[in-house]
PDB file of C-alpha atoms in Angstrom:
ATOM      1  CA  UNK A   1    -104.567 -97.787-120.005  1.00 72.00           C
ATOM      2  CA  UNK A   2    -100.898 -96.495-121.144  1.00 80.00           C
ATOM      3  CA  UNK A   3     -98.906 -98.600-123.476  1.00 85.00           C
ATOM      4  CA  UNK A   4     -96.355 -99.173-120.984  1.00 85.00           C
ATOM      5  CA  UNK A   5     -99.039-100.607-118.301  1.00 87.00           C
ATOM      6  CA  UNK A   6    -100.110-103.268-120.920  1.00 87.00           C
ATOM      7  CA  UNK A   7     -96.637-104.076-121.476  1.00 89.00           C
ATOM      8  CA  UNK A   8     -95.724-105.138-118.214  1.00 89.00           C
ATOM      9  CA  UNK A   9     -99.279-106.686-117.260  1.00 88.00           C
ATOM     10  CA  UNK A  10     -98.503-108.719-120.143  1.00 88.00           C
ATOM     11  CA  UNK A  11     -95.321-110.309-118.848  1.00 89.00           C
ATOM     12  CA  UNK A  12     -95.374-113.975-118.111  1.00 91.00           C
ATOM     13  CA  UNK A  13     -92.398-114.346-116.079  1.00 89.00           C
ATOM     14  CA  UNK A  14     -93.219-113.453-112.320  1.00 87.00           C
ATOM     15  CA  UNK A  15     -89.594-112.756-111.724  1.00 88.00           C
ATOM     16  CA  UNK A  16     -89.306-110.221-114.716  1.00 92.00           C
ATOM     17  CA  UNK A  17     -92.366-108.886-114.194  1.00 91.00           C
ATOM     18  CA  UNK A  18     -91.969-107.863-110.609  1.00 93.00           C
ATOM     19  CA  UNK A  19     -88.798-106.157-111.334  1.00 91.00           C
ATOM     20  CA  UNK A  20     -90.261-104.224-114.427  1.00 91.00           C
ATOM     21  CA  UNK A  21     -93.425-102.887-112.033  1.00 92.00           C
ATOM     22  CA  UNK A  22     -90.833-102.526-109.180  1.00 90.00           C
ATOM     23  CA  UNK A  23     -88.985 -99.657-111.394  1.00 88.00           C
ATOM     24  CA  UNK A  24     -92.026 -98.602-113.233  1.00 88.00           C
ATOM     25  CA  UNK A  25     -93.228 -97.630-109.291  1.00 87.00           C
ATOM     26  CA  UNK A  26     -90.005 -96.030-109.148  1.00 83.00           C
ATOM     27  CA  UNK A  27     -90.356 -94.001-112.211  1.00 83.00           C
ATOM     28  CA  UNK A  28     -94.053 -92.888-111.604  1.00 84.00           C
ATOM     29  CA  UNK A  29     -93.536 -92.005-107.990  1.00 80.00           C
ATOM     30  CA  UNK A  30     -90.346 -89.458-109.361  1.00 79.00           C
ATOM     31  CA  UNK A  31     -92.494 -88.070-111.604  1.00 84.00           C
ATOM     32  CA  UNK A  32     -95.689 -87.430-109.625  1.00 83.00           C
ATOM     33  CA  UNK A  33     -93.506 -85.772-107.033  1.00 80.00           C
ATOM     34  CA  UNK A  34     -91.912 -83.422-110.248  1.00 80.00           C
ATOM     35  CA  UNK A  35     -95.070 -83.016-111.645  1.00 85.00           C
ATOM     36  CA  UNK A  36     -96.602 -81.856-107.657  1.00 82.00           C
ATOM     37  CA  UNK A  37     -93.281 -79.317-107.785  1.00 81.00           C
ATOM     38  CA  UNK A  38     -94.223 -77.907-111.081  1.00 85.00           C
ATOM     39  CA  UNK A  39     -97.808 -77.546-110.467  1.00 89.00           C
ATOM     40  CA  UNK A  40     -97.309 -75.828-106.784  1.00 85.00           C
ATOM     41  CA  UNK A  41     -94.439 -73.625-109.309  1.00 83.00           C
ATOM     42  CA  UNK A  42     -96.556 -72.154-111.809  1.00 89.00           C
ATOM     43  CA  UNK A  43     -99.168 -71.302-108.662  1.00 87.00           C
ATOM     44  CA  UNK A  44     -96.725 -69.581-106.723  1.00 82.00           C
ATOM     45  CA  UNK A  45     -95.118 -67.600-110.028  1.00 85.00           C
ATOM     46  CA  UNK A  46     -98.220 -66.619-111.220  1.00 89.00           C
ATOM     47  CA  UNK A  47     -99.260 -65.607-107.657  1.00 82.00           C
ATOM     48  CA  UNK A  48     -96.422 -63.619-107.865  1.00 82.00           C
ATOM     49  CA  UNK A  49     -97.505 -61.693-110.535  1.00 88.00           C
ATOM     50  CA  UNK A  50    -100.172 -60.103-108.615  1.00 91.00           C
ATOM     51  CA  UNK A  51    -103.171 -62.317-109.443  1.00 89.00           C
ATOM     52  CA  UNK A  52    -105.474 -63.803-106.711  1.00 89.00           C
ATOM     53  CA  UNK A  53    -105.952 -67.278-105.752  1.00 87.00           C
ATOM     54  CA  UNK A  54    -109.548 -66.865-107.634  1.00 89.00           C
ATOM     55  CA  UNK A  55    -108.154 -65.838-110.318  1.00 89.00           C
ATOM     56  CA  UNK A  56    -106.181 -68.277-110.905  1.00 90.00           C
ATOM     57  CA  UNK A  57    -108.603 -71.147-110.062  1.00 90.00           C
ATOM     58  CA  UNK A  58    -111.179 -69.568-112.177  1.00 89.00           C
ATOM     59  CA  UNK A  59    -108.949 -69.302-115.403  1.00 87.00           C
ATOM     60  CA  UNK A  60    -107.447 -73.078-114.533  1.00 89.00           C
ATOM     61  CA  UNK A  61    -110.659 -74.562-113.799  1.00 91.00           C
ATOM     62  CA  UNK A  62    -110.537 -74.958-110.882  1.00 88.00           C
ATOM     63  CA  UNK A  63    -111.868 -74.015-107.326  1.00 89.00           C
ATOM     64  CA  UNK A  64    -110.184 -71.801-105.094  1.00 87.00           C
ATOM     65  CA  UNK A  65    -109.716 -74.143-102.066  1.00 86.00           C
ATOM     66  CA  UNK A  66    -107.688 -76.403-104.723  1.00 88.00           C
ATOM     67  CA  UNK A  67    -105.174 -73.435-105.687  1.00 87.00           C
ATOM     68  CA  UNK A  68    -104.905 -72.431-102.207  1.00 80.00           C
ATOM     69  CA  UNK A  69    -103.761 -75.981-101.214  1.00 83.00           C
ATOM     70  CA  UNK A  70    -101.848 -76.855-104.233  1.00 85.00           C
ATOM     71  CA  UNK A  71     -99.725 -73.322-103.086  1.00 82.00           C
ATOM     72  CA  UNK A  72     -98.984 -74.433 -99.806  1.00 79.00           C
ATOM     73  CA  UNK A  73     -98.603 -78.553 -99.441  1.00 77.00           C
ATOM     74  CA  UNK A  74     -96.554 -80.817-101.660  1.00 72.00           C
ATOM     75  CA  UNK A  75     -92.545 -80.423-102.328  1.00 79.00           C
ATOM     76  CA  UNK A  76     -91.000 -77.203-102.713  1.00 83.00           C
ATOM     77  CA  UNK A  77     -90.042 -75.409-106.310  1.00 86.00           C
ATOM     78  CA  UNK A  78     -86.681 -74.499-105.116  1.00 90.00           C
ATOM     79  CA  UNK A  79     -85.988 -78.028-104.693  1.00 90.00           C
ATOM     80  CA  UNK A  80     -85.337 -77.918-108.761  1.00 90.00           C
ATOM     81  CA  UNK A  81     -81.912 -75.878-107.870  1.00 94.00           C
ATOM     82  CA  UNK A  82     -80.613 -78.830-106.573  1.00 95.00           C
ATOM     83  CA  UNK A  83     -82.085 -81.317-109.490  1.00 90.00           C
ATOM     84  CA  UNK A  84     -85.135 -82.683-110.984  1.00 88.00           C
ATOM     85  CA  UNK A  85     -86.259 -86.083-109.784  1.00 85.00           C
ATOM     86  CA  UNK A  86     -83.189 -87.681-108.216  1.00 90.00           C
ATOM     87  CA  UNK A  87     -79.461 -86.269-107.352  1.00 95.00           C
ATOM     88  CA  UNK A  88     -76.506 -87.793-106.895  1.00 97.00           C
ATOM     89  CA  UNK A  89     -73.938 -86.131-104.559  1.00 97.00           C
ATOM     90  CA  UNK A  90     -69.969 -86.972-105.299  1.00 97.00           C
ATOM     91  CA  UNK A  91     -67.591 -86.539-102.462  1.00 96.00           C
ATOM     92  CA  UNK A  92     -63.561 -86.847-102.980  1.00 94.00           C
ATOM     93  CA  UNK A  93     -61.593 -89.675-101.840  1.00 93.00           C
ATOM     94  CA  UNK A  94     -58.125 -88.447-100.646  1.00 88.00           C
ATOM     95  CA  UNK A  95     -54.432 -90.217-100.713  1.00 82.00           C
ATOM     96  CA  UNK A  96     -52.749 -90.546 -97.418  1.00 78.00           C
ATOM     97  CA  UNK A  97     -49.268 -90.762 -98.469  1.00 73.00           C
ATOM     98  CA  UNK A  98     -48.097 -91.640 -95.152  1.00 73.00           C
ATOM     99  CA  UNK A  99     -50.237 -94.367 -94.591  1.00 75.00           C
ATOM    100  CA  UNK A 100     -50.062 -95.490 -98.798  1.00 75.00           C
ATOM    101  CA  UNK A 101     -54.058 -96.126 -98.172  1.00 82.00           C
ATOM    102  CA  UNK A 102     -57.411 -93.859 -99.362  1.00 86.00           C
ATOM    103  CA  UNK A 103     -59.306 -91.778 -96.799  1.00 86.00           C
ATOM    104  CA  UNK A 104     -62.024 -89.585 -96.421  1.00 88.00           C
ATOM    105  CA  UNK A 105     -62.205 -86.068 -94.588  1.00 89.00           C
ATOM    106  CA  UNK A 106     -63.982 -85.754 -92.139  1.00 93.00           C
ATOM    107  CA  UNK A 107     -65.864 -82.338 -93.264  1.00 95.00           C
ATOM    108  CA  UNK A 108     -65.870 -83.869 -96.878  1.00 94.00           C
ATOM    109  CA  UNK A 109     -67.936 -86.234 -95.125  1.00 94.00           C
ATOM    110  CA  UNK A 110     -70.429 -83.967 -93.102  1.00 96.00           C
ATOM    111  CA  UNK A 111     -71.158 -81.954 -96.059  1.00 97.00           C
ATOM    112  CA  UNK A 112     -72.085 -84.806 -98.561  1.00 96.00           C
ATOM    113  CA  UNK A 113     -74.242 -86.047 -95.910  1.00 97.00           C
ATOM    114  CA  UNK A 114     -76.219 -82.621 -95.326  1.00 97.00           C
ATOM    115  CA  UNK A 115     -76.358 -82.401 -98.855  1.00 97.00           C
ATOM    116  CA  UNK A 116     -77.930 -85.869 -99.385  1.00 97.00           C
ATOM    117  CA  UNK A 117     -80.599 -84.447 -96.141  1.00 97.00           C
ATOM    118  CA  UNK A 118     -81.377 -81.156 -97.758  1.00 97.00           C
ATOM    119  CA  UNK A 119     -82.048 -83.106-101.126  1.00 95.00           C
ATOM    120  CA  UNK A 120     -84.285 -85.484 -99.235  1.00 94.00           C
ATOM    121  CA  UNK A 121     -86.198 -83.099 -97.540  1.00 92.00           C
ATOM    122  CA  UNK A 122     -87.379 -81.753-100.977  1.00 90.00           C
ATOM    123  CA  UNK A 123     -88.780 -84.751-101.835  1.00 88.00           C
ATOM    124  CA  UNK A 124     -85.752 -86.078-104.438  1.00 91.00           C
ATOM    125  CA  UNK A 125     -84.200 -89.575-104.702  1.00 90.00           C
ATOM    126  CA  UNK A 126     -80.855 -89.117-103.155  1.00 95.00           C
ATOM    127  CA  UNK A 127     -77.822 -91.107-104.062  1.00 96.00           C
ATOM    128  CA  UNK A 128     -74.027 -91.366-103.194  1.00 96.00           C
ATOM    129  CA  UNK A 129     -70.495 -91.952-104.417  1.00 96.00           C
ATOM    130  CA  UNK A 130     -67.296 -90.507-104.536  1.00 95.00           C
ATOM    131  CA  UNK A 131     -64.645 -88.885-106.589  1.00 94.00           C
ATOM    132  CA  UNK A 132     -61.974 -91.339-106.761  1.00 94.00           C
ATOM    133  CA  UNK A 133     -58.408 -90.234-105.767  1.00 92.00           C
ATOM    134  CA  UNK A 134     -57.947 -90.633-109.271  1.00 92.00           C
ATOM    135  CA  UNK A 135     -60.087 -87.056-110.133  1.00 93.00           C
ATOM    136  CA  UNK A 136     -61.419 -89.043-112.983  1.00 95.00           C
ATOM    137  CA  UNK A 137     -65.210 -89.246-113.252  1.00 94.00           C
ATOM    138  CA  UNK A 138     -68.442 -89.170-115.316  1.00 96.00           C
ATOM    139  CA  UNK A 139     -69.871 -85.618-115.409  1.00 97.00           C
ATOM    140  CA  UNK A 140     -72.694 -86.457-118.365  1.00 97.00           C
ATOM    141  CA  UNK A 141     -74.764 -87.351-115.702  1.00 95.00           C
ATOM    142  CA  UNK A 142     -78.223 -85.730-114.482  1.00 93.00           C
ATOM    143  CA  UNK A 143     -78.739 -84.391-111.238  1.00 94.00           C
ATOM    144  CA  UNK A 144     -74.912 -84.596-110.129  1.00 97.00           C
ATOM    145  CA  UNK A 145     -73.736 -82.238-106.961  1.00 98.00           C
ATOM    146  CA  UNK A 146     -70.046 -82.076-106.763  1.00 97.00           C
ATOM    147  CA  UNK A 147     -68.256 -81.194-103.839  1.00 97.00           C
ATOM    148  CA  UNK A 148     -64.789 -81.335-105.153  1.00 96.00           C
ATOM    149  CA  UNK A 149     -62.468 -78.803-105.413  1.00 94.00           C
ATOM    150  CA  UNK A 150     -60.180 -78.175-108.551  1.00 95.00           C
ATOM    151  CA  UNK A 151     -56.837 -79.309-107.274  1.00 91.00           C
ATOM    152  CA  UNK A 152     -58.259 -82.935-106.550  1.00 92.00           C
ATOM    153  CA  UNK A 153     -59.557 -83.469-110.410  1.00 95.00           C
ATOM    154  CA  UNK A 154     -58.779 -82.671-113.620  1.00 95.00           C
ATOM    155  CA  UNK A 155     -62.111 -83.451-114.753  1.00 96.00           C
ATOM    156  CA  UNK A 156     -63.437 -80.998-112.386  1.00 97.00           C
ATOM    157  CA  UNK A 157     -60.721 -78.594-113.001  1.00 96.00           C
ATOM    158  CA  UNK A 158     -61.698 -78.357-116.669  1.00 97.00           C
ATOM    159  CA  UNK A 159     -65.485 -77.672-115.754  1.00 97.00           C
ATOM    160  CA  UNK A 160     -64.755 -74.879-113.382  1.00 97.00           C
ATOM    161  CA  UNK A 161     -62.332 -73.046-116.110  1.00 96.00           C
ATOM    162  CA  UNK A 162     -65.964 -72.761-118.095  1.00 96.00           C
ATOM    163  CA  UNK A 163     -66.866 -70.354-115.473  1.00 97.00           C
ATOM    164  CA  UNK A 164     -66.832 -66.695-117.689  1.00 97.00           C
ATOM    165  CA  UNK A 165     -66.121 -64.288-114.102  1.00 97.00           C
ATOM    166  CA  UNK A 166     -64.700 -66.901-111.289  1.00 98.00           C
ATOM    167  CA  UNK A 167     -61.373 -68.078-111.569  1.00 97.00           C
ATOM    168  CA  UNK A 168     -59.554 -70.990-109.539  1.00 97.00           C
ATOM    169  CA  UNK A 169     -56.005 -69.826-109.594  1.00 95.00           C
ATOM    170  CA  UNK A 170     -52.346 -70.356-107.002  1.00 92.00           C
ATOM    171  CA  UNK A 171     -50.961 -66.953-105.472  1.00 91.00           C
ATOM    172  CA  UNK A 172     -47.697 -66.418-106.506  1.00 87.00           C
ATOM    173  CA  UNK A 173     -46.762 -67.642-102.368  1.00 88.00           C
ATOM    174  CA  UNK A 174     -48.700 -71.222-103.011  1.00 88.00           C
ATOM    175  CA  UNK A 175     -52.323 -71.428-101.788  1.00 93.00           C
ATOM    176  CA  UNK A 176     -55.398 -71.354-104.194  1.00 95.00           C
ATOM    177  CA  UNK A 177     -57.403 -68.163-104.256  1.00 96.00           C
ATOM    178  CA  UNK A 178     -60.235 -67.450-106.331  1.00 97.00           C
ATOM    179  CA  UNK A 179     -60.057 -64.272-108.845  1.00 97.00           C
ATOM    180  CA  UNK A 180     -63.282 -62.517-109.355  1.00 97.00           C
ATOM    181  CA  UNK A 181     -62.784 -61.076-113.592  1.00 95.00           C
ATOM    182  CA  UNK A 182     -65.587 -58.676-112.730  1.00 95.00           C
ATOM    183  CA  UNK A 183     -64.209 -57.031-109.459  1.00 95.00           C
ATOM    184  CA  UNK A 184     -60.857 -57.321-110.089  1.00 95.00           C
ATOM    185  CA  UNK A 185     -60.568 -58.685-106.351  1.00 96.00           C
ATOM    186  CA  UNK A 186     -58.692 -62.023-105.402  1.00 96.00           C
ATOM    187  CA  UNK A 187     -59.995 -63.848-102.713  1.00 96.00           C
ATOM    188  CA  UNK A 188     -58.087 -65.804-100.169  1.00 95.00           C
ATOM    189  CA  UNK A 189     -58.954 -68.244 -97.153  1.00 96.00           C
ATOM    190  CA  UNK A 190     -57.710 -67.018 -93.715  1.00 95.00           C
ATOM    191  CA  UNK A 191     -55.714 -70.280 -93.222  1.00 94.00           C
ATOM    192  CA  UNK A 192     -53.438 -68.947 -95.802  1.00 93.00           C
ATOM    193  CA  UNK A 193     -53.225 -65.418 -94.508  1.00 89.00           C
ATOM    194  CA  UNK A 194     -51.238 -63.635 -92.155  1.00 86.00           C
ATOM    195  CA  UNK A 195     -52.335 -63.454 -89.814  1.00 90.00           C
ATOM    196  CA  UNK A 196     -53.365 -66.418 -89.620  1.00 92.00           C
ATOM    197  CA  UNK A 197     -57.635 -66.734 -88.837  1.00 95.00           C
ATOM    198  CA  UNK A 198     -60.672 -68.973 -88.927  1.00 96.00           C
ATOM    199  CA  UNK A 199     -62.152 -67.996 -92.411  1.00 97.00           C
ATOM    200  CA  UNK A 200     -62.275 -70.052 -95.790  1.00 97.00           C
ATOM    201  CA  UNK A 201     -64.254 -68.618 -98.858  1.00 97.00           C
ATOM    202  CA  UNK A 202     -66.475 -71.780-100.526  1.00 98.00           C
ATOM    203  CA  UNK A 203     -67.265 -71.770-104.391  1.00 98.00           C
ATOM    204  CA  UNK A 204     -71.044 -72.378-105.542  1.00 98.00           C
ATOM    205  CA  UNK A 205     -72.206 -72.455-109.335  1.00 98.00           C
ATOM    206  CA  UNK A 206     -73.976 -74.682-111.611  1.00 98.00           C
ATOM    207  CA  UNK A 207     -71.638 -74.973-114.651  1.00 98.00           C
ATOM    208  CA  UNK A 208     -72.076 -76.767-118.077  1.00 97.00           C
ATOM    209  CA  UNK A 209     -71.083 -80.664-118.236  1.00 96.00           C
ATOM    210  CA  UNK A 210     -68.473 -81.666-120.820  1.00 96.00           C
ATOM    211  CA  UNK A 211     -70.965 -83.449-123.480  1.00 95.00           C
ATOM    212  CA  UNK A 212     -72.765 -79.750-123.269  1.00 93.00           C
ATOM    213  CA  UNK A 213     -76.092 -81.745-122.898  1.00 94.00           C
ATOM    214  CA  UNK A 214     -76.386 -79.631-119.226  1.00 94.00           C
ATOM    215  CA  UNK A 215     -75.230 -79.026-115.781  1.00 97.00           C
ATOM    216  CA  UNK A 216     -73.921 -79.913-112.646  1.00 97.00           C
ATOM    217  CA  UNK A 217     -73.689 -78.313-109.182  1.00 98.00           C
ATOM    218  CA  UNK A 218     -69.896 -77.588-108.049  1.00 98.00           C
ATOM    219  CA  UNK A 219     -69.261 -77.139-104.527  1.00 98.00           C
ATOM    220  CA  UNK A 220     -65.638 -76.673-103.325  1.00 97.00           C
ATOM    221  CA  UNK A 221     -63.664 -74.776-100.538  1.00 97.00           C
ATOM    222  CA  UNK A 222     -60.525 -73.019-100.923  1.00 97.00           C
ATOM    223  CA  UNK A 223     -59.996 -75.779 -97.522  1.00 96.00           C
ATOM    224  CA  UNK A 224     -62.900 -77.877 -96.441  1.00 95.00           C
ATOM    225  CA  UNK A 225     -64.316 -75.620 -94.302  1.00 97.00           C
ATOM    226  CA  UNK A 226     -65.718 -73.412 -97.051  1.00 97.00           C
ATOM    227  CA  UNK A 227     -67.535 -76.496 -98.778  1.00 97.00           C
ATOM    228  CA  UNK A 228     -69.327 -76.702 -95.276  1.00 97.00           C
ATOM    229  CA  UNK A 229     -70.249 -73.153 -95.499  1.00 97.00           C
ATOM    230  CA  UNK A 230     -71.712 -73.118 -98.991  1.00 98.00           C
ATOM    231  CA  UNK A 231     -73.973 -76.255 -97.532  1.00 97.00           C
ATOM    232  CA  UNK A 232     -75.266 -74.449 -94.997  1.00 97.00           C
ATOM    233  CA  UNK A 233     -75.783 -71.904 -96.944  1.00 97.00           C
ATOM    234  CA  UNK A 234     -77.946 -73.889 -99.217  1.00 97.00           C
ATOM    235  CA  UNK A 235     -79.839 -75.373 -96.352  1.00 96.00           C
ATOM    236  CA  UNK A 236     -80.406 -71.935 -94.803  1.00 95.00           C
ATOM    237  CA  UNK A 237     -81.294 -69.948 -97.938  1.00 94.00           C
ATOM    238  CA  UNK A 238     -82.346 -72.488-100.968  1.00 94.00           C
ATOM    239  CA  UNK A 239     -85.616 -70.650-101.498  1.00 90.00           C
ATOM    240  CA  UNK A 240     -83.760 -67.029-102.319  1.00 92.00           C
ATOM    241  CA  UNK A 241     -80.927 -68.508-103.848  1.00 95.00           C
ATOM    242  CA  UNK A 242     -83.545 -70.194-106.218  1.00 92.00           C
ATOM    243  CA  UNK A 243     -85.728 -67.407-106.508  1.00 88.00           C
ATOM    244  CA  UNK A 244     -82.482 -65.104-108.066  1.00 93.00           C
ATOM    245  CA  UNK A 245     -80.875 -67.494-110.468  1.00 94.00           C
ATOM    246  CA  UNK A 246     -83.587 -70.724-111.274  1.00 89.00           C
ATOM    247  CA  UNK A 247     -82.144 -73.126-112.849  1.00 89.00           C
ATOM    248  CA  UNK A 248     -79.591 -70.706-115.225  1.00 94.00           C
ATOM    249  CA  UNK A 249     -75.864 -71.490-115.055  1.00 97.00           C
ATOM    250  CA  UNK A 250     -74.647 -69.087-112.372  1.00 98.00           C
ATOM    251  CA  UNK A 251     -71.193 -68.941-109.760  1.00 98.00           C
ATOM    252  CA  UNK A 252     -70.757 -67.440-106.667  1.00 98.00           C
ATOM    253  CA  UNK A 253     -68.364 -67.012-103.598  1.00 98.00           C
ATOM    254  CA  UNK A 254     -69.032 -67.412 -99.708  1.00 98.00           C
ATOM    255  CA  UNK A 255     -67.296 -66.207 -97.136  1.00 97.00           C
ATOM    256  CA  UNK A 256     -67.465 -68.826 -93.945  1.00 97.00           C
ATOM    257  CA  UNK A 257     -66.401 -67.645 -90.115  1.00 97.00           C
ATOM    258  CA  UNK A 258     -66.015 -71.215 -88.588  1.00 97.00           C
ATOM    259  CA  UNK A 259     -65.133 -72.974 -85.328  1.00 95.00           C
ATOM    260  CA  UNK A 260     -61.080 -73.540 -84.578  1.00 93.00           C
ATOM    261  CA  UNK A 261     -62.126 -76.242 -82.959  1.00 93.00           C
ATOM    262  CA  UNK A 262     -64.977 -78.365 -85.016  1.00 95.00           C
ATOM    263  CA  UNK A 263     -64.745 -76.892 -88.708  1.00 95.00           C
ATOM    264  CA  UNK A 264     -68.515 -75.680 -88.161  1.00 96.00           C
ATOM    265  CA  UNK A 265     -69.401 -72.430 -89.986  1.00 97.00           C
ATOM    266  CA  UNK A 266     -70.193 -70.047 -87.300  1.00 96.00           C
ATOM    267  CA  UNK A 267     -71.674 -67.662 -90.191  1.00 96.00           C
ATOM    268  CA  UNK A 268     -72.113 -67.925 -93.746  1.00 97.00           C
ATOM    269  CA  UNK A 269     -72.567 -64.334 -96.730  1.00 96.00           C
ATOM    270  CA  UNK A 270     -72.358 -64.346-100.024  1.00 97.00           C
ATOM    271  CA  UNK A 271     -68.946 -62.258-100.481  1.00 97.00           C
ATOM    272  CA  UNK A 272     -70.176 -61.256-104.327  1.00 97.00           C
ATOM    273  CA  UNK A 273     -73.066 -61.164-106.448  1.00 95.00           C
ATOM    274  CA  UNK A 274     -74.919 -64.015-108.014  1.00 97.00           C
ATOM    275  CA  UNK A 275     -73.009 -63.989-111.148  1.00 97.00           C
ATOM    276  CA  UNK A 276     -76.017 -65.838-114.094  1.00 96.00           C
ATOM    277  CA  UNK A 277     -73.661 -66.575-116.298  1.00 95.00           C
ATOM    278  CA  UNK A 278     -75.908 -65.728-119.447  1.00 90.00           C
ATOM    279  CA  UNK A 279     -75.978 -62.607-118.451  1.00 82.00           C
ATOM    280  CA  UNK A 280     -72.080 -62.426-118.605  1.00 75.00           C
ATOM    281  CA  UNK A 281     -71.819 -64.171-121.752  1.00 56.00           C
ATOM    282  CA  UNK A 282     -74.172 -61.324-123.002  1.00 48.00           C
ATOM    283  CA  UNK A 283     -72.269 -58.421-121.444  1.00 46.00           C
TER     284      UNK A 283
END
C-alpha cells in the first residue's frame, strides 16, 4: 500500500476525504491512460526496428499474445503531440467595436471545439478557455493548444518571434504574411491577393513557453480559415505528423482551399517542410 493511499484512508473527515480520493481517482486514471500510451509506444518503436512480436515478448517477459494486444488496443502514441495527460485548448475573444461588447468567431469556435474532440478521442482530459481580448495570458502552463494568432496577443506574439525559420510579419500593402528564413519565400492568404481567392495559409509549431520550463502548441491563420485547416489537418494526419517531429519543438505552414460559402477547408498540404527546430538551431 502507497504512502499516499494510507494518507487519505486515514482521513477522518468524510467531506475531505471524499474530495482527496475524488482527485486521487482523477490523478491515477491520467496516469494509467499515459502509462497504456507509453507502453503500446515503446512496442510499436521497437517493432519498428525490425524485431518480431516474439521477440519482444520474450526479452520483456512476456507472452506474445500480450505484445500483440498491447500493440493494437489502448490510446494512441501520437496522442503525446497534442499533450501528456490533459490539454487545455485557448481560443481568442474578439472586440466588436461597433457593438462596444466581446464576441467570438464563429470558425474560432469550430476549431477549438474539433480540437477539444481530437484530444478526447486520444484518451486526454480536455479543457477550455479563452484568450481574453486583452492578449494577456498564462503560457507556463502544461498541455496548452493555442489557437491565436499574433496580431490578437502580445503574449503570443512574443512566443512565435522564438520561432528560428517562420516569421509573422505585415507586407509593405497591410496584411500579415508569413516569411519562411529558409526559402526565402513569403507567404500570403488569397483574401489578401489579387485576385482575390478562397485560400488562407494556417501556422502549426510547438514553440518554447516564456519560463523556458517547455512548450505549447500554436495554431493561427493568416484569417480564420487557415486555423481550420491546420485542425483538420491534425485530425486527418496526427499519426505522420507525430511520427516526423515527436514531441521536438518544430513550425510549419499549411496551405487551406476552403468553401466561399462555410469557411470549411475543402483541402489541406503542408506548403513547407517540417521545420524541428533543433535541427535549425544546429545548422
Amino acid at each position: 500500500m502507497s504512502d499516499e493511499l494510507q494518507r487519505i484512508m486515514a482521513i477522518d473527515d468524510p467531506y475531505l476525504l471524499l474530495r482527496e480520493v475524488t482527485t486521487r481517482l482523477a490523478d491515477a486514471q491520467q496516469e494509467v491512460t499515459e502509462l497504456a500510451r507509453l507502453r503500446r509506444r515503446v512496442v510499436q518503436d521497437l517493432h519498428a526496428r525490425g524485431l518480431s512480436y516474439a521477440q519482444i515478448a520474450e526479452k520483456a517477459g512476456l507472452s506474445r499474445g500480450r505484445i500483440h494486444q498491447i500493440r493494437h488496443t489502448g490510446p494512441a502514441p501520437e496522442g503525446a503531440f497534442l499533450g501528456v495527460g490533459a490539454v487545455t485548448v485557448a481560443t481568442p475573444l474578439r472586440r466588436d467595436d461597433e457593438r462596444g461588447r466581446t464576441v467570438v468567431a464563429v470558425d474560432d469556435v469550430s476549431s477549438g471545439k474539433r480540437l477539444e474532440d481530437l484530444a478526447r478521442s486520444y484518451g486526454l482530459d480536455v479543457a477550455s478557455e479563452h484568450v481574453p481580448v486583452s492578449g494577456d495570458m498564462d503560457l507556463n502552463r502544461d498541455g496548452l493548444v493555442v489557437v491565436c494568432g499574433p496580431r490578437m496577443s502580445q503574449d503570443m506574439w512574443d512566443t512565435y518571434a522564438q520561432d528560428p525559420v517562420l516569421r509573422w510579419e505585415r507586407a509593405d500593402d497591410g496584411p500579415w504574411t508569413v516569411a519562411d528564413r529558409r526559402t526565402g519565400m513569403v507567404h500570403r492568404s488569397g483574401q489578401d491577393s489579387d485576385p482575390v481567392r478562397p485560400y488562407d495559409v494556417g501556422y502549426l509549431g510547438r514553440l518554447p513557453r516564456p519560463d523556458g520550463k517547455g512548450s505549447l502548441l500554436a495554431i493561427a491563420g493568416i484569417h480564420t480559415q487557415g486555423s481550420l485547416g491546420v485542425v483538420q489537418l491534425l485530425a486527418s494526419d496526427l499519426n505522420a505528423l507525430w511520427g516526423q517531429v515527436g514531441e521536438h519543438r518544430f513550425s510549419t505552414l499549411v496551405g487551406v482551399e476552403y468553401d466561399l460559402e462555410t469557411n470549411e477547408p475543402r483541402s489541406v498540404e503542408l506548403i513547407c517542410p517540417l521545420y524541428r527546430h533543433d535541427e535549425e538551431d544546429g545548422a
